[in-house]
Amino acid sequence: AATEAARAAMVVRQHAQEIMKHLRDTHLPFFLETERFVVEITRSFKPTPEQQMQHLFSAHVEAVSGQQLAQAVPAEFAQRVESSLADLFATLEQQLDHESKAPRPPPTKEVAAQIAFITEYRPLIAADFFRGGEGGAAPYTTYKDLFLRLRKWQCALRRQVGRSSSPRHLETLSRALAETRGQQMEVPGQYLAIREPAPDQHIRVDRVLPELGLAERGLAVHRRITIRGSDGGPHAFVVETAGSAVGASDERAVQLGQLLNRCMERE
């Protein structure tokens, strides 16, 4: 099954590369403008360690809430929880190691914040979720105990993210994005309806407005950007810096609702 999944993922990447090559060869101005926009969004809205950890705890809360809370937690389930948390800390440490070797080291403030997060949170999270040595027992026994621990951390991290994610101006995150003026790229979301596209009537991106907002979605806090279109109107979007089971569930609910609306319109 793992081999099939890897093969399917490779096919998807190949198709994506073919599409990108075709766009580069046939619509170079559009390709360059879109690439610059996506790169700046990806670079400037990187999730903080608190956001990444909060999303991970939200996914675990979602998984545990579907269990019989009075039952004992199997060793395999406890191992998955511990491994996911340990992997995230390992990834954060690898990022620090990689950034320290970069030609242009990242801002000291960001590095210091990431080091402080690892130093402060790893021993506390380990005490709540990590087993004591190889083959040791988890510090909880039932799904209820695990759920309460996960929920405690989810709420604590959500408060921390909310405090640190105060509204900011776009230029504090990306001066390049604040100064970019669009000509080729269309405002996203205009192809959701199943009907023949009409590019001549579609709204194009003019610029990203300087004020950034906050949006709470799926028990997570995200940045909200507003794009001014060629029609002069504002178009708001949420920048989700990390996926979660809750977010995926929200997307599926929206898609099902849209499909139901189209079916009812035909009736």
Tab-separated table of C-alpha atoms in Angstrom:
chain	number	residue	atom	x	y	z
A	1	ALA	CA	0.000	0.000	0.000
A	2	ALA	CA	2.868	2.354	0.826
A	3	THR	CA	4.469	1.613	-2.548
A	4	GLU	CA	1.211	2.348	-4.365
A	5	ALA	CA	0.811	5.621	-2.476
A	6	ALA	CA	4.381	6.642	-3.306
A	7	ARG	CA	3.835	5.784	-6.967
A	8	ALA	CA	0.600	7.787	-7.064
A	9	ALA	CA	2.326	10.773	-5.433
A	10	MET	CA	5.128	10.577	-8.003
A	11	VAL	CA	2.586	10.592	-10.860
A	12	VAL	CA	0.912	13.684	-9.380
A	13	ARG	CA	4.279	15.466	-9.157
A	14	GLN	CA	5.071	14.560	-12.758
A	15	HIS	CA	1.739	15.930	-13.959
A	16	ALA	CA	2.287	19.123	-11.954
A	17	GLN	CA	5.743	19.553	-13.495
A	18	GLU	CA	4.318	19.068	-16.988
A	19	ILE	CA	1.642	21.696	-16.355
A	20	MET	CA	4.204	24.157	-14.991
A	21	LYS	CA	6.492	23.589	-17.982
A	22	HIS	CA	3.601	24.171	-20.385
A	23	LEU	CA	2.663	27.406	-18.611
A	24	ARG	CA	6.273	28.578	-18.662
A	25	ASP	CA	6.591	27.876	-22.378
A	26	THR	CA	3.251	29.321	-23.491
A	27	HIS	CA	2.309	31.993	-20.913
A	28	LEU	CA	5.598	33.283	-19.513
A	29	PRO	CA	4.344	36.636	-18.072
A	30	PHE	CA	1.471	34.868	-16.287
A	31	PHE	CA	3.821	32.151	-15.031
A	32	LEU	CA	6.383	34.599	-13.643
A	33	GLU	CA	3.754	36.753	-11.930
A	34	THR	CA	2.011	33.762	-10.352
A	35	GLU	CA	5.298	32.179	-9.284
A	36	ARG	CA	6.453	35.403	-7.613
A	37	PHE	CA	3.137	35.732	-5.777
A	38	VAL	CA	3.155	32.115	-4.532
A	39	VAL	CA	6.826	32.230	-3.492
A	40	GLU	CA	6.294	35.416	-1.480
A	41	ILE	CA	3.178	34.047	0.221
A	42	THR	CA	4.995	30.805	1.084
A	43	ARG	CA	8.109	32.581	2.347
A	44	SER	CA	6.379	35.345	4.291
A	45	PHE	CA	3.581	33.366	5.947
A	46	LYS	CA	5.629	30.472	7.286
A	47	PRO	CA	3.938	28.886	10.315
A	48	THR	CA	5.494	29.529	13.686
A	49	PRO	CA	6.456	26.558	15.895
A	50	GLU	CA	3.412	27.328	18.057
A	51	GLN	CA	1.127	27.149	15.023
A	52	GLN	CA	2.623	23.877	13.823
A	53	MET	CA	2.316	22.304	17.256
A	54	GLN	CA	-1.238	23.582	17.705
A	55	HIS	CA	-2.310	22.076	14.382
A	56	LEU	CA	-0.755	18.765	15.390
A	57	PHE	CA	-2.608	18.741	18.705
A	58	SER	CA	-5.856	19.638	16.912
A	59	ALA	CA	-5.419	16.624	14.633
A	60	HIS	CA	-4.844	14.334	17.629
A	61	VAL	CA	-7.866	15.762	19.474
A	62	GLU	CA	-9.974	15.044	16.399
A	63	ALA	CA	-8.683	11.454	16.258
A	64	VAL	CA	-9.199	10.747	19.969
A	65	SER	CA	-12.686	12.282	20.115
A	66	GLY	CA	-13.962	9.449	17.930
A	67	GLN	CA	-12.828	6.772	20.401
A	68	GLN	CA	-14.548	5.270	23.436
A	69	LEU	CA	-13.031	7.511	26.101
A	70	ALA	CA	-13.266	4.917	28.873
A	71	GLN	CA	-11.160	2.388	26.954
A	72	ALA	CA	-7.444	1.910	27.462
A	73	VAL	CA	-5.140	3.458	24.884
A	74	PRO	CA	-3.360	0.785	22.789
A	75	ALA	CA	0.431	0.938	22.752
A	76	GLU	CA	0.422	1.502	18.983
A	77	PHE	CA	-1.808	4.576	19.312
A	78	ALA	CA	0.348	6.027	22.092
A	79	GLN	CA	3.425	5.411	19.948
A	80	ARG	CA	1.908	7.342	17.036
A	81	VAL	CA	1.146	10.331	19.269
A	82	GLU	CA	4.657	10.339	20.726
A	83	SER	CA	6.339	9.858	17.348
A	84	SER	CA	4.441	12.729	15.726
A	85	LEU	CA	5.409	15.125	18.519
A	86	ALA	CA	9.031	13.970	18.542
A	87	ASP	CA	9.195	14.276	14.745
A	88	LEU	CA	8.011	17.877	14.874
A	89	PHE	CA	10.689	18.813	17.414
A	90	ALA	CA	13.283	17.027	15.262
A	91	THR	CA	12.100	18.956	12.193
A	92	LEU	CA	12.385	22.269	14.035
A	93	GLU	CA	15.942	21.406	15.091
A	94	GLN	CA	16.842	20.445	11.523
A	95	GLN	CA	15.498	23.786	10.316
A	96	LEU	CA	17.721	25.596	12.804
A	97	ASP	CA	20.739	23.575	11.701
A	98	HIS	CA	19.991	24.227	8.027
A	99	GLU	CA	19.393	27.947	8.528
A	100	SER	CA	22.598	28.346	10.542
A	101	LYS	CA	24.565	27.077	7.520
A	102	ALA	CA	22.764	29.308	5.003
A	103	PRO	CA	24.791	32.010	3.180
A	104	ARG	CA	22.494	34.640	4.696
A	105	PRO	CA	21.506	33.567	8.228
A	106	PRO	CA	17.861	34.285	9.156
A	107	PRO	CA	16.969	37.145	11.514
A	108	THR	CA	18.240	36.559	15.024
A	109	LYS	CA	14.777	37.230	16.490
A	110	GLU	CA	13.187	34.319	14.583
A	111	VAL	CA	16.008	31.927	15.467
A	112	ALA	CA	15.894	32.940	19.131
A	113	ALA	CA	12.112	32.409	19.230
A	114	GLN	CA	12.429	28.920	17.737
A	115	ILE	CA	15.210	27.941	20.142
A	116	ALA	CA	13.174	29.268	23.077
A	117	PHE	CA	10.144	27.263	21.935
A	118	ILE	CA	12.106	23.998	21.764
A	119	THR	CA	13.827	24.631	25.102
A	120	GLU	CA	10.614	25.526	26.936
A	121	TYR	CA	8.056	23.187	25.402
A	122	ARG	CA	9.909	19.928	24.743
A	123	PRO	CA	10.389	18.881	28.401
A	124	LEU	CA	6.801	19.846	29.279
A	125	ILE	CA	5.270	17.976	26.336
A	126	ALA	CA	7.564	15.000	26.928
A	127	ALA	CA	6.357	14.764	30.525
A	128	ASP	CA	2.732	14.593	29.342
A	129	PHE	CA	3.080	12.270	26.340
A	130	PHE	CA	6.439	10.499	26.076
A	131	ARG	CA	7.018	7.038	27.486
A	132	GLY	CA	9.759	6.490	30.030
A	133	GLY	CA	12.472	4.789	27.991
A	134	GLU	CA	12.299	1.918	25.520
A	135	GLY	CA	9.249	-0.230	26.205
A	136	GLY	CA	8.063	2.042	28.998
A	137	ALA	CA	4.424	2.832	29.681
A	138	ALA	CA	2.762	6.022	28.504
A	139	PRO	CA	1.987	8.617	31.219
A	140	TYR	CA	-1.750	8.090	30.583
A	141	THR	CA	-3.951	5.010	30.484
A	142	THR	CA	-7.356	5.797	28.966
A	143	TYR	CA	-8.486	7.779	25.955
A	144	LYS	CA	-10.159	10.219	28.343
A	145	ASP	CA	-6.869	10.968	30.080
A	146	LEU	CA	-5.149	11.385	26.719
A	147	PHE	CA	-7.968	13.598	25.416
A	148	LEU	CA	-7.752	15.920	28.441
A	149	ARG	CA	-3.990	16.263	28.027
A	150	LEU	CA	-4.277	16.943	24.310
A	151	ARG	CA	-7.094	19.430	24.855
A	152	LYS	CA	-5.090	21.265	27.527
A	153	TRP	CA	-2.178	21.768	25.147
A	154	GLN	CA	-4.434	22.630	22.235
A	155	CYS	CA	-6.090	25.449	24.217
A	156	ALA	CA	-2.793	26.710	25.665
A	157	LEU	CA	-1.145	26.890	22.256
A	158	ARG	CA	-4.232	28.495	20.733
A	159	ARG	CA	-4.059	31.279	23.320
A	160	GLN	CA	-0.347	31.718	22.650
A	161	VAL	CA	-0.885	31.882	18.885
A	162	GLY	CA	-3.713	34.381	19.349
A	163	ARG	CA	-1.495	36.663	21.445
A	164	SER	CA	1.442	36.531	19.040
A	165	SER	CA	-0.657	36.869	15.867
A	166	SER	CA	-1.849	40.416	16.391
A	167	PRO	CA	-2.868	42.332	13.238
A	168	ARG	CA	0.105	43.577	11.236
A	169	HIS	CA	0.864	45.457	8.050
A	170	LEU	CA	1.803	43.467	4.965
A	171	GLU	CA	5.099	45.287	4.487
A	172	THR	CA	6.337	43.982	7.850
A	173	LEU	CA	6.138	40.454	6.422
A	174	SER	CA	6.909	41.048	2.745
A	175	ARG	CA	7.818	44.381	1.212
A	176	ALA	CA	7.985	42.715	-2.211
A	177	LEU	CA	4.391	41.481	-1.910
A	178	ALA	CA	3.221	44.878	-0.660
A	179	GLU	CA	4.756	46.595	-3.690
A	180	THR	CA	3.642	44.021	-6.277
A	181	ARG	CA	1.058	45.086	-8.841
A	182	GLY	CA	-0.707	42.364	-10.787
A	183	GLN	CA	-1.616	42.261	-14.465
A	184	GLN	CA	-1.951	38.624	-15.496
A	185	MET	CA	-3.092	36.601	-12.480
A	186	GLU	CA	-6.796	36.160	-11.763
A	187	VAL	CA	-8.361	36.407	-8.318
A	188	PRO	CA	-8.658	32.798	-7.039
A	189	GLY	CA	-12.026	31.095	-6.672
A	190	GLN	CA	-13.634	32.069	-9.973
A	191	TYR	CA	-13.629	28.523	-11.359
A	192	LEU	CA	-15.602	26.883	-8.535
A	193	ALA	CA	-18.832	26.833	-10.520
A	194	ILE	CA	-19.090	24.020	-13.050
A	195	ARG	CA	-19.653	26.132	-16.131
A	196	GLU	CA	-17.665	27.238	-19.146
A	197	PRO	CA	-14.836	29.607	-18.086
A	198	ALA	CA	-14.987	33.177	-19.380
A	199	PRO	CA	-11.465	34.584	-18.848
A	200	ASP	CA	-12.355	37.927	-20.434
A	201	GLN	CA	-14.954	38.485	-17.709
A	202	HIS	CA	-12.839	37.250	-14.801
A	203	ILE	CA	-11.412	39.632	-12.216
A	204	ARG	CA	-7.636	39.977	-12.137
A	205	VAL	CA	-5.389	40.718	-9.173
A	206	ASP	CA	-4.483	44.390	-8.845
A	207	ARG	CA	-2.641	44.345	-5.517
A	208	VAL	CA	-2.668	42.936	-1.984
A	209	LEU	CA	-4.003	45.494	0.487
A	210	PRO	CA	-1.631	46.480	3.326
A	211	GLU	CA	-3.860	45.563	6.282
A	212	LEU	CA	-3.621	41.952	7.480
A	213	GLY	CA	-6.353	40.469	9.647
A	214	LEU	CA	-6.827	37.352	11.742
A	215	ALA	CA	-9.223	34.485	11.124
A	216	GLU	CA	-10.114	31.658	13.502
A	217	ARG	CA	-10.871	28.498	11.587
A	218	GLY	CA	-10.973	24.934	12.845
A	219	LEU	CA	-9.689	25.994	16.297
A	220	ALA	CA	-6.646	27.537	14.611
A	221	VAL	CA	-5.627	31.146	13.999
A	222	HIS	CA	-4.615	32.148	10.469
A	223	ARG	CA	-3.698	35.357	8.666
A	224	ARG	CA	-6.288	36.944	6.416
A	225	ILE	CA	-5.161	38.864	3.341
A	226	THR	CA	-7.341	41.034	1.116
A	227	ILE	CA	-6.747	41.254	-2.621
A	228	ARG	CA	-8.023	44.258	-4.535
A	229	GLY	CA	-9.298	43.092	-7.888
A	230	SER	CA	-9.391	44.798	-11.258
A	231	ASP	CA	-13.048	45.544	-10.488
A	232	GLY	CA	-11.932	47.702	-7.557
A	233	GLY	CA	-13.562	45.410	-4.999
A	234	PRO	CA	-11.905	43.618	-2.050
A	235	HIS	CA	-11.565	39.820	-2.045
A	236	ALA	CA	-10.565	38.279	1.313
A	237	PHE	CA	-8.641	35.013	1.667
A	238	VAL	CA	-7.343	32.994	4.602
A	239	VAL	CA	-3.715	31.871	4.388
A	240	GLU	CA	-3.644	28.431	6.009
A	241	THR	CA	-0.041	27.823	6.991
A	242	ALA	CA	-0.555	24.182	7.906
A	243	GLY	CA	-3.205	21.642	7.135
A	244	SER	CA	-5.192	19.782	9.775
A	245	ALA	CA	-7.855	17.134	9.985
A	246	VAL	CA	-10.323	19.803	11.048
A	247	GLY	CA	-9.454	21.999	8.085
A	248	ALA	CA	-9.763	19.090	5.667
A	249	SER	CA	-13.167	18.286	7.151
A	250	ASP	CA	-14.249	21.913	6.645
A	251	GLU	CA	-13.169	21.809	3.003
A	252	ARG	CA	-15.080	18.589	2.374
A	253	ALA	CA	-18.196	20.086	3.984
A	254	VAL	CA	-17.954	23.152	1.723
A	255	GLN	CA	-17.524	20.981	-1.374
A	256	LEU	CA	-20.499	18.814	-0.448
A	257	GLY	CA	-22.605	21.917	0.151
A	258	GLN	CA	-21.681	23.322	-3.255
A	259	LEU	CA	-22.519	20.008	-4.927
A	260	LEU	CA	-25.876	19.871	-3.129
A	261	ASN	CA	-26.693	23.426	-4.229
A	262	ARG	CA	-25.975	22.587	-7.858
A	263	CYS	CA	-28.145	19.458	-7.666
A	264	MET	CA	-31.038	21.458	-6.203
A	265	GLU	CA	-30.686	24.131	-8.906
A	266	ARG	CA	-31.119	21.473	-11.583
A	267	GLU	CA	-34.301	20.243	-9.933
